[in-house]
PDB file of C-alpha atoms in Angstrom:
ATOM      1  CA  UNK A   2       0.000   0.000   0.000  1.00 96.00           C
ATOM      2  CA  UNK A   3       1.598   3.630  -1.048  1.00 97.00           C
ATOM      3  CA  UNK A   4       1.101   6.098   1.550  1.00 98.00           C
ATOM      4  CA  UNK A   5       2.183   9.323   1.133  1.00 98.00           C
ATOM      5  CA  UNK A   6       2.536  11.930   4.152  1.00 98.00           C
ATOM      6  CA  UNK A   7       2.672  15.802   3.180  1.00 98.00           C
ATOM      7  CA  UNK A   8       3.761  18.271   5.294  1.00 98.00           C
ATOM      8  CA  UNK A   9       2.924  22.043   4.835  1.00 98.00           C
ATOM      9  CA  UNK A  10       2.862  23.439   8.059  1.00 98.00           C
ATOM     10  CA  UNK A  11       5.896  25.671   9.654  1.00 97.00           C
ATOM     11  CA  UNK A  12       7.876  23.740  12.351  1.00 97.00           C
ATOM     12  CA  UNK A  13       7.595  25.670  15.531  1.00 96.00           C
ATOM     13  CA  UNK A  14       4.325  27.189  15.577  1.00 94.00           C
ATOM     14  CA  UNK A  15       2.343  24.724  17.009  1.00 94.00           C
ATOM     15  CA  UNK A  16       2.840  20.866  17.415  1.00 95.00           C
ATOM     16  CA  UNK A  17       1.505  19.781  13.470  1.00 97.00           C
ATOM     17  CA  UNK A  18       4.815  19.731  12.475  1.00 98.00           C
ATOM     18  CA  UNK A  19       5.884  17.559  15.369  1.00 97.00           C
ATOM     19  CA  UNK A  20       2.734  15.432  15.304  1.00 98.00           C
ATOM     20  CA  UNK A  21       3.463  14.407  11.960  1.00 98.00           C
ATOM     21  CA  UNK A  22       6.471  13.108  12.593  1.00 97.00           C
ATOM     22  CA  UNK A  23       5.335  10.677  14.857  1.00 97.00           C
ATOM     23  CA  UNK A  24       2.824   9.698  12.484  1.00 97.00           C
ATOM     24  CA  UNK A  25       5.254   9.171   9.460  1.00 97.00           C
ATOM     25  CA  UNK A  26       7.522   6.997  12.577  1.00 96.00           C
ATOM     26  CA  UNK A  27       4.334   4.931  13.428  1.00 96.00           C
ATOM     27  CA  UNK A  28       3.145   4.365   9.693  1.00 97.00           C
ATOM     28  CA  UNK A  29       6.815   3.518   8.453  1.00 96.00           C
ATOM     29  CA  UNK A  30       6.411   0.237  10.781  1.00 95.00           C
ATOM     30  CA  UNK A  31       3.493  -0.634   9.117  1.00 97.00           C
ATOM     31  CA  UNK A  32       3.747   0.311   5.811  1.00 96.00           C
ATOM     32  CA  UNK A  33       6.957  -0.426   3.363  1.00 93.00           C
ATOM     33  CA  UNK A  34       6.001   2.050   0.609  1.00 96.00           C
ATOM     34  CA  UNK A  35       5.915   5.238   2.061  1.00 97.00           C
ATOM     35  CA  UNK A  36       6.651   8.650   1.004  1.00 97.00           C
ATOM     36  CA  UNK A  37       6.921  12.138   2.481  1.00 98.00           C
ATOM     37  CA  UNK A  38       6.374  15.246   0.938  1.00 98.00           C
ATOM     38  CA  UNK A  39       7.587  18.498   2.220  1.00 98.00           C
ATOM     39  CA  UNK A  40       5.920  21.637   0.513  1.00 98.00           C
ATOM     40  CA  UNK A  41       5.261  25.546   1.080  1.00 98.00           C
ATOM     41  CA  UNK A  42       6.068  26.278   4.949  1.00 98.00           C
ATOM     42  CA  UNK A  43       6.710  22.773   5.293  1.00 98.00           C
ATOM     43  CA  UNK A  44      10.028  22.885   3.471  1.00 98.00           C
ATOM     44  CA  UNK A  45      11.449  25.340   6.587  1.00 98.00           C
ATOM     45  CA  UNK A  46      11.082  21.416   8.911  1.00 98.00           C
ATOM     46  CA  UNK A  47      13.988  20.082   7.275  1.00 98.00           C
ATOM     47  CA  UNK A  48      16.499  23.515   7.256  1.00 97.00           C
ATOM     48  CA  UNK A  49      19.432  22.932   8.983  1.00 97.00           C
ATOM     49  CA  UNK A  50      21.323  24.878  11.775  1.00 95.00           C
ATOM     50  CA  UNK A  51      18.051  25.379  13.771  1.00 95.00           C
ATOM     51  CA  UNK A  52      18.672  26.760  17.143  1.00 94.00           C
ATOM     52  CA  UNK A  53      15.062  27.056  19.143  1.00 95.00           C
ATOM     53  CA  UNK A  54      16.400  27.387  22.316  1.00 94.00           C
ATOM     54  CA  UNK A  55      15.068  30.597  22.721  1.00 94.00           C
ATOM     55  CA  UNK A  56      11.758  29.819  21.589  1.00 93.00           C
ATOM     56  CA  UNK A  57      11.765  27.373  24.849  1.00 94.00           C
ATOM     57  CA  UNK A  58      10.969  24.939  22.469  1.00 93.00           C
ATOM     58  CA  UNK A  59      12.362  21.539  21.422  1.00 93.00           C
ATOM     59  CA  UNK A  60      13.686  21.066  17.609  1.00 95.00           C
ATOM     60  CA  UNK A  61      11.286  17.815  17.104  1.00 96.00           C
ATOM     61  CA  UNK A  62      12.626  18.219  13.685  1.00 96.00           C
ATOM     62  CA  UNK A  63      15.882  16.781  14.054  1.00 96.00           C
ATOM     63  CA  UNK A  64      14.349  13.466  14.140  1.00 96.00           C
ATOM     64  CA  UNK A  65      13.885  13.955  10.646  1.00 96.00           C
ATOM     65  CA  UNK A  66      17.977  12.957  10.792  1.00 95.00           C
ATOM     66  CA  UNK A  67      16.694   9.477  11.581  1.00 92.00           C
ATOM     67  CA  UNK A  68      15.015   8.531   8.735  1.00 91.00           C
ATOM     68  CA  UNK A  69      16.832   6.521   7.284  1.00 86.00           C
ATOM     69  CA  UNK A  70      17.365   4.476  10.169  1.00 88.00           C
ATOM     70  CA  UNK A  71      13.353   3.647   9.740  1.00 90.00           C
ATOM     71  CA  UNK A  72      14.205   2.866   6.048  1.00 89.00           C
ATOM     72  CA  UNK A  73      12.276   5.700   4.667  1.00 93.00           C
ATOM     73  CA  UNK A  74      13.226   6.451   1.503  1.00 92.00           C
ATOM     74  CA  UNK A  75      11.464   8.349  -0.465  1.00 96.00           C
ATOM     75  CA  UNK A  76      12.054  12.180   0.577  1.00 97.00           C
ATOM     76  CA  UNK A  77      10.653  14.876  -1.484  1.00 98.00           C
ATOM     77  CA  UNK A  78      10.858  18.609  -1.520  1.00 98.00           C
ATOM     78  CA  UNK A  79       9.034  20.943  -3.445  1.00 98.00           C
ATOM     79  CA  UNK A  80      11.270  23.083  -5.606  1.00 98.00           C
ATOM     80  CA  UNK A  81       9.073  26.241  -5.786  1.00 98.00           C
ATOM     81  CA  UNK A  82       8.401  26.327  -2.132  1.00 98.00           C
ATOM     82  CA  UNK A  83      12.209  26.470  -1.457  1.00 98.00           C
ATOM     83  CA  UNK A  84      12.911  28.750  -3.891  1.00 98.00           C
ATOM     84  CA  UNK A  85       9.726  31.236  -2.636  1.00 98.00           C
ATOM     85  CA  UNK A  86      12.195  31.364   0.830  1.00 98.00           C
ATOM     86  CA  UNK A  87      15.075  32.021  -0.852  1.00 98.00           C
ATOM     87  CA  UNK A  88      16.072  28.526   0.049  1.00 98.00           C
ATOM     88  CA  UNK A  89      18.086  25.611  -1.793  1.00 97.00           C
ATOM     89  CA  UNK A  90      18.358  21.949  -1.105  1.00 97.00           C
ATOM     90  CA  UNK A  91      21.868  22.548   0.528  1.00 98.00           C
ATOM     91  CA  UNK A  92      20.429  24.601   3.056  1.00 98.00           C
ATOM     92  CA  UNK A  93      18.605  21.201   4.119  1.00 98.00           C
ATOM     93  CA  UNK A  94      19.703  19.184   7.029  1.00 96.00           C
ATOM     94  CA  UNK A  95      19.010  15.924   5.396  1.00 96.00           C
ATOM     95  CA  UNK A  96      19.099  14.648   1.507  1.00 95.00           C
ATOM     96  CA  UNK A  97      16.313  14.681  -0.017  1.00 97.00           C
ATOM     97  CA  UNK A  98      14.271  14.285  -3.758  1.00 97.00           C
ATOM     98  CA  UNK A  99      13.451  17.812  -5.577  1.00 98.00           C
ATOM     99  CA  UNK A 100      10.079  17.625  -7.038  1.00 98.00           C
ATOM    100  CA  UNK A 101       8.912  20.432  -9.081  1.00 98.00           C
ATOM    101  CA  UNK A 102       5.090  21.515  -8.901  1.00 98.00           C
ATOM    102  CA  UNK A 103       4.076  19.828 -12.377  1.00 98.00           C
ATOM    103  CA  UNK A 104       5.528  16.263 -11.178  1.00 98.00           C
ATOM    104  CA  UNK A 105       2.927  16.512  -7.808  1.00 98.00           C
ATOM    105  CA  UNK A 106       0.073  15.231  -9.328  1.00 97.00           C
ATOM    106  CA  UNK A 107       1.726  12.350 -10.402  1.00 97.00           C
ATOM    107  CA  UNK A 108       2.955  11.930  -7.344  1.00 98.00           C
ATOM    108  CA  UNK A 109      -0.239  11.959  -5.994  1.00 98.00           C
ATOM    109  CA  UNK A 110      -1.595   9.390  -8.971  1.00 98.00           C
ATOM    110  CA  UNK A 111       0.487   6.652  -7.416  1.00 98.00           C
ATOM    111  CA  UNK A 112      -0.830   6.691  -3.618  1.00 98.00           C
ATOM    112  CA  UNK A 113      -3.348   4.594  -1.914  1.00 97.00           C
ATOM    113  CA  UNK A 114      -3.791   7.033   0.753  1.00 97.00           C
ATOM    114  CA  UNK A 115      -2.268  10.822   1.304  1.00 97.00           C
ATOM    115  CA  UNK A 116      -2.347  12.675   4.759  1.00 97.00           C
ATOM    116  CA  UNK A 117      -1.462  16.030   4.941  1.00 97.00           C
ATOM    117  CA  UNK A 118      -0.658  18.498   7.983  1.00 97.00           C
TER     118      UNK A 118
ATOM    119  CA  UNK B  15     -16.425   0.661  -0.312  1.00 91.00           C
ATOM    120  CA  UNK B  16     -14.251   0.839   3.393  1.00 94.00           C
ATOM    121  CA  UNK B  17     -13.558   4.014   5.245  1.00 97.00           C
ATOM    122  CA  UNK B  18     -11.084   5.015   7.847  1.00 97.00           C
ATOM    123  CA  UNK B  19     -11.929   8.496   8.958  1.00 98.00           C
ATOM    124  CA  UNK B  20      -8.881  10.650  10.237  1.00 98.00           C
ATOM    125  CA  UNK B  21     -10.305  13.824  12.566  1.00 98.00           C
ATOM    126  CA  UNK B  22      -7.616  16.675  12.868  1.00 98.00           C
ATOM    127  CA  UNK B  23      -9.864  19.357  13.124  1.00 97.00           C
ATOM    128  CA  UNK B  24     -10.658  20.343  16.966  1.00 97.00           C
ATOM    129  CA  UNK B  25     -14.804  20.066  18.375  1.00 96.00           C
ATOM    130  CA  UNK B  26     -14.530  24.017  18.053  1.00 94.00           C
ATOM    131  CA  UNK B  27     -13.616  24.031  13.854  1.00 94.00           C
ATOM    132  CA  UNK B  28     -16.062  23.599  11.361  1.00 95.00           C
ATOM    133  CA  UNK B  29     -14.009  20.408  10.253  1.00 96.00           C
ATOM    134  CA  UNK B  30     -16.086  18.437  13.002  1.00 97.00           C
ATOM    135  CA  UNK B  31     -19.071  19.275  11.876  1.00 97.00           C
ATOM    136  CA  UNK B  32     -18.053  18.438   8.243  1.00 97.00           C
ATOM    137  CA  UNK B  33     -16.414  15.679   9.315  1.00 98.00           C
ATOM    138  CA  UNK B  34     -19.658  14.337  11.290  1.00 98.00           C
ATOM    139  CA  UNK B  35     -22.221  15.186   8.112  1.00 98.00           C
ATOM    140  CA  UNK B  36     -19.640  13.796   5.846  1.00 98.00           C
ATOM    141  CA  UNK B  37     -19.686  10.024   7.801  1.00 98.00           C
ATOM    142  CA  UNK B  38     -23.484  10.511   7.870  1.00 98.00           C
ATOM    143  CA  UNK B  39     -23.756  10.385   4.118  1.00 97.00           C
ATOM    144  CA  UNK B  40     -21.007   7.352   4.381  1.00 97.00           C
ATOM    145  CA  UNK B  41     -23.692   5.777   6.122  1.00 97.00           C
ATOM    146  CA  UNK B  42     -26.376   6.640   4.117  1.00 96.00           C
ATOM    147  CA  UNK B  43     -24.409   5.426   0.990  1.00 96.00           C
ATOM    148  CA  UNK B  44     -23.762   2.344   2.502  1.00 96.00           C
ATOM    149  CA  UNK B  45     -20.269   2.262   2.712  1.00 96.00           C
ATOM    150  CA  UNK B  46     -18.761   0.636   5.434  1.00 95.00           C
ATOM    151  CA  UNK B  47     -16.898   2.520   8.428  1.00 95.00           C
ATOM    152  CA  UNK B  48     -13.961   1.016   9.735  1.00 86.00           C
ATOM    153  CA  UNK B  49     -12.926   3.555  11.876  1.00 93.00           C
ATOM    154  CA  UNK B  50     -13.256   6.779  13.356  1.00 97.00           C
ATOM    155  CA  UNK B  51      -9.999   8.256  14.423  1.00 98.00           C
ATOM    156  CA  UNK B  52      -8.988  11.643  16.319  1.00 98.00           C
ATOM    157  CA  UNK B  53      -5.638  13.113  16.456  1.00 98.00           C
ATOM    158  CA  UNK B  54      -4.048  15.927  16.769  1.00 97.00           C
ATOM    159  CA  UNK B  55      -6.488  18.741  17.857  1.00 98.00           C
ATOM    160  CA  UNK B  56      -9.219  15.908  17.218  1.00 98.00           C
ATOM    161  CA  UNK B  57      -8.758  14.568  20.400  1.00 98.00           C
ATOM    162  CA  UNK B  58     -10.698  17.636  22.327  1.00 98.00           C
ATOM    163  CA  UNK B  59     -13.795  15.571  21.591  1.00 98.00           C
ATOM    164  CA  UNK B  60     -12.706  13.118  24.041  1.00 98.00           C
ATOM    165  CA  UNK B  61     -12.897  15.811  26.840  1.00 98.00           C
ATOM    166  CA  UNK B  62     -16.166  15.088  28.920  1.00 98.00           C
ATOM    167  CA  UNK B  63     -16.044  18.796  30.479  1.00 98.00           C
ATOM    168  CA  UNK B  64     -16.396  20.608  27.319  1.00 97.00           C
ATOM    169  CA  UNK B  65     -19.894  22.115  27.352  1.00 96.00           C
ATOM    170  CA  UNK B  66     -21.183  24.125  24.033  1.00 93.00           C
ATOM    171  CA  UNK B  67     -23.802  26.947  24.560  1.00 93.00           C
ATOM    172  CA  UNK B  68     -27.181  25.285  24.235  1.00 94.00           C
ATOM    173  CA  UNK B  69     -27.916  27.561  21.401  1.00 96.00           C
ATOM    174  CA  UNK B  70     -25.610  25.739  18.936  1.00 94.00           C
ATOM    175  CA  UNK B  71     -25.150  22.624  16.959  1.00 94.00           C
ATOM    176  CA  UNK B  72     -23.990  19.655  20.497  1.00 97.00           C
ATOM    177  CA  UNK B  73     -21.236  18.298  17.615  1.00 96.00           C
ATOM    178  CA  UNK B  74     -19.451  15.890  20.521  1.00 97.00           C
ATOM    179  CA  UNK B  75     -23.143  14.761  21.267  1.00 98.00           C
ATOM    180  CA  UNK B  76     -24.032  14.592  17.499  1.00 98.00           C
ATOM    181  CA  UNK B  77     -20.500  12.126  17.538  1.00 98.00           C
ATOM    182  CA  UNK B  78     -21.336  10.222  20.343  1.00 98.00           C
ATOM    183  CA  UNK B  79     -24.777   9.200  19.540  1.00 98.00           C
ATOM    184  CA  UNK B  80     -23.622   8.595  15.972  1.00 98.00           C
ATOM    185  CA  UNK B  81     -21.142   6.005  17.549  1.00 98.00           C
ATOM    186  CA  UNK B  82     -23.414   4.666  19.337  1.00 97.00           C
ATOM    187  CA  UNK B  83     -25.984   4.010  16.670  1.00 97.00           C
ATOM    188  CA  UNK B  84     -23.660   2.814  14.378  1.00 96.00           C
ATOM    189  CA  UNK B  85     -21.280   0.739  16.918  1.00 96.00           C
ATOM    190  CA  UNK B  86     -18.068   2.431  16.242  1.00 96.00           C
ATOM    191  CA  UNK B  87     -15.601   3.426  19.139  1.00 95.00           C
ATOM    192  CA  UNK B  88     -14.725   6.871  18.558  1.00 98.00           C
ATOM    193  CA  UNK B  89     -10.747   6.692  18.985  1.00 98.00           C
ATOM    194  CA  UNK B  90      -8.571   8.842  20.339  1.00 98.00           C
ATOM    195  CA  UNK B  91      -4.779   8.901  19.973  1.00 98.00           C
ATOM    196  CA  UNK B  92      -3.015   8.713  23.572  1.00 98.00           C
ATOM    197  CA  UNK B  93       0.181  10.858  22.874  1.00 96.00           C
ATOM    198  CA  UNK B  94      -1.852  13.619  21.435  1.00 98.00           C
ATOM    199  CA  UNK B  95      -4.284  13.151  24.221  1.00 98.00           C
ATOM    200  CA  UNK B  96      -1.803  13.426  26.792  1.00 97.00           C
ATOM    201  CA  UNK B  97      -0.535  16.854  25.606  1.00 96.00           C
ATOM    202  CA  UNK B  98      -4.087  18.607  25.667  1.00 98.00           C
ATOM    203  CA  UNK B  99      -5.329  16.609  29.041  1.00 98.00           C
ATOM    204  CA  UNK B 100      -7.192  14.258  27.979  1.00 98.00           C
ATOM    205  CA  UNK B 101      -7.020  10.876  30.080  1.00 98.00           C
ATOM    206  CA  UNK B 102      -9.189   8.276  31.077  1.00 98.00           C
ATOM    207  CA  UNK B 103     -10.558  10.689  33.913  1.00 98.00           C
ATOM    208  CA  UNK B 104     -12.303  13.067  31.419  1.00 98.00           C
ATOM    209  CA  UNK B 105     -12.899  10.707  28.979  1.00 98.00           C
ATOM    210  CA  UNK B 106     -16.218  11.302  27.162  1.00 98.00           C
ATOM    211  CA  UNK B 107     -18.718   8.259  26.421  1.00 98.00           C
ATOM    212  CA  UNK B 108     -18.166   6.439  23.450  1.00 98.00           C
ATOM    213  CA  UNK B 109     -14.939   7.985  22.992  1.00 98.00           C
ATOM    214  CA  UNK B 110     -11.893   5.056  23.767  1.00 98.00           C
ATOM    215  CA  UNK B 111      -7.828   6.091  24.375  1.00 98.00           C
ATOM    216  CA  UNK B 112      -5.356   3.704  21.971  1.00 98.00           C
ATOM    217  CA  UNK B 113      -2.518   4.152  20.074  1.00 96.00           C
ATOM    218  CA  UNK B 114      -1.628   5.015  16.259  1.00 97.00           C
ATOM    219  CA  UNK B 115      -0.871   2.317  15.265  1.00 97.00           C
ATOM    220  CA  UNK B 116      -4.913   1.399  15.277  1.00 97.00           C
ATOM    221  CA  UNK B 117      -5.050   4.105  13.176  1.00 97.00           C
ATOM    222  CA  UNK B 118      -2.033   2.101  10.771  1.00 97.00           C
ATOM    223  CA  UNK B 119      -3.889  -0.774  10.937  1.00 97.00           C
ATOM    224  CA  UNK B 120      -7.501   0.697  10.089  1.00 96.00           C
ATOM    225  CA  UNK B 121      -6.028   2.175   6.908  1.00 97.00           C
ATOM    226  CA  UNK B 122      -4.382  -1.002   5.659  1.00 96.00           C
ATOM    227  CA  UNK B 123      -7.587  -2.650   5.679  1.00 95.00           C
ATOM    228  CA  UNK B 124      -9.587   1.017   4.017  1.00 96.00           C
ATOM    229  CA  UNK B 125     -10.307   1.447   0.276  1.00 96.00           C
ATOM    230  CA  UNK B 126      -9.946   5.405   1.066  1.00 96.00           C
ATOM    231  CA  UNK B 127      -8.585   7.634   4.043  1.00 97.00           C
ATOM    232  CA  UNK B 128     -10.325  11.269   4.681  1.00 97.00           C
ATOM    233  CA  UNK B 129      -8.620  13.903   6.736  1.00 98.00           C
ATOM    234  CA  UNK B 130     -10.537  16.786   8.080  1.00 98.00           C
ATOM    235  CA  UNK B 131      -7.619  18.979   9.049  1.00 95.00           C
ATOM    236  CA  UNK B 132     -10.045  22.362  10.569  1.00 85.00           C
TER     237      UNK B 132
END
């Protein structure tokens, strides 16, 4: 079954971000075909050098580091999005797939299921 | 056709009530409900305390009696749970505390998935 989580939400405003992670964690034990898509605010999750200290706030998004570790795979960022923040994929703490906005609904073609937060 | 409904949207947003009309029609259809399953702000149904102004639309007693009419546990993710305070002590009827991976397992066995994010 393909599953495909996106993620659009910013990483420190409220706990989407961070809830979404766990999900992707949880659904990578069940599910061998999974992908994750990281698009408009979402893209800022996965930029490196992070220091939230002084937001008093945990960097969930580190865990990101660990996907491979959970054999996840498939790893895509949206090209506009990063390019709307003035952002590249080097400025990413993790490698990933650029996907341009044409290739999404493809992407989308080949899933079972999407969740998005 | 199998459903596995995924409720984001907090018993305050307009995605409950969508949400609630949208499993209705399900219903009505005749399409089979696996599961109902809150997380993230979703799982503010579970709270037994919350109390709506009897003017408006009871959406967590709309849910309830919906669950109980159609004999499906209204689910509730625990770690998301935990981090708004809900526990088994304010737990509302019909609603039940477990884990995602019920959620994983619901959707393996769904033709389709639908989110209500807010």
């Amino acid at each position: 079954m393909k599953i495909l989580l996106m993620n659009q939400s910013s990483p420190f405003a409220n706990y989407q971000a961070q809830e979404s992670l766990d999900l992707l964690l949880m659904a990578s034990t069940f599910f061998n075909e999974l992908s994750v898509l990281f698009i408009d605010d979402g893209v800022m999750q996965l930029k490196a050098d992070q220091n939230t200290a002084e937001l008093k706030t945990k960097n969930a998004m580190l865990g990101y580091k660990a996907l491979q570790l959970y054999d996840i795979k498939n790893v895509y960022v949206e090209k506009e999005s990063l390019a709307k923040r003035g952002l590249t994929a080097n400025d990413l703490m993790i490698e990933i797939k650029l996907i341009s906005t044409k290739e999404l609904s493809s992407l989308f073609k080949q899933q079972d299921h999407i969740l998005s937060y | 056709m199998n459903f596995t409904i995924l409720i984001n949207a907090s018993p305050l947003s307009q995605g409950s009530n969508t949400a609630y009309q949208y499993c209705c029609a399900l219903i009505k259809k005749g399409c089979e409900l696996k599961s109902i399953f809150f997380y993230s702000d979703g799982v503010l149904h579970g709270n037994k305390f919350i109390e709506l102004p009897k003017d408006e639309w009871q959406v967590i007693a709309a849910w309830q009696t919906f669950s109980r009419e159609q004999n499906i546990k209204l689910k509730i993710c625990v770690s998301a749970a935990q981090r708004r305070g809900i526990t088994e002590e304010n737990l509302a009827e019909q609603f039940e505390i477990t884990g995602l991976g019920q959620l994983m397992e619901a959707i393996q066995k769904s033709d389709r998935l639908v989110e209500f994010n807010e």
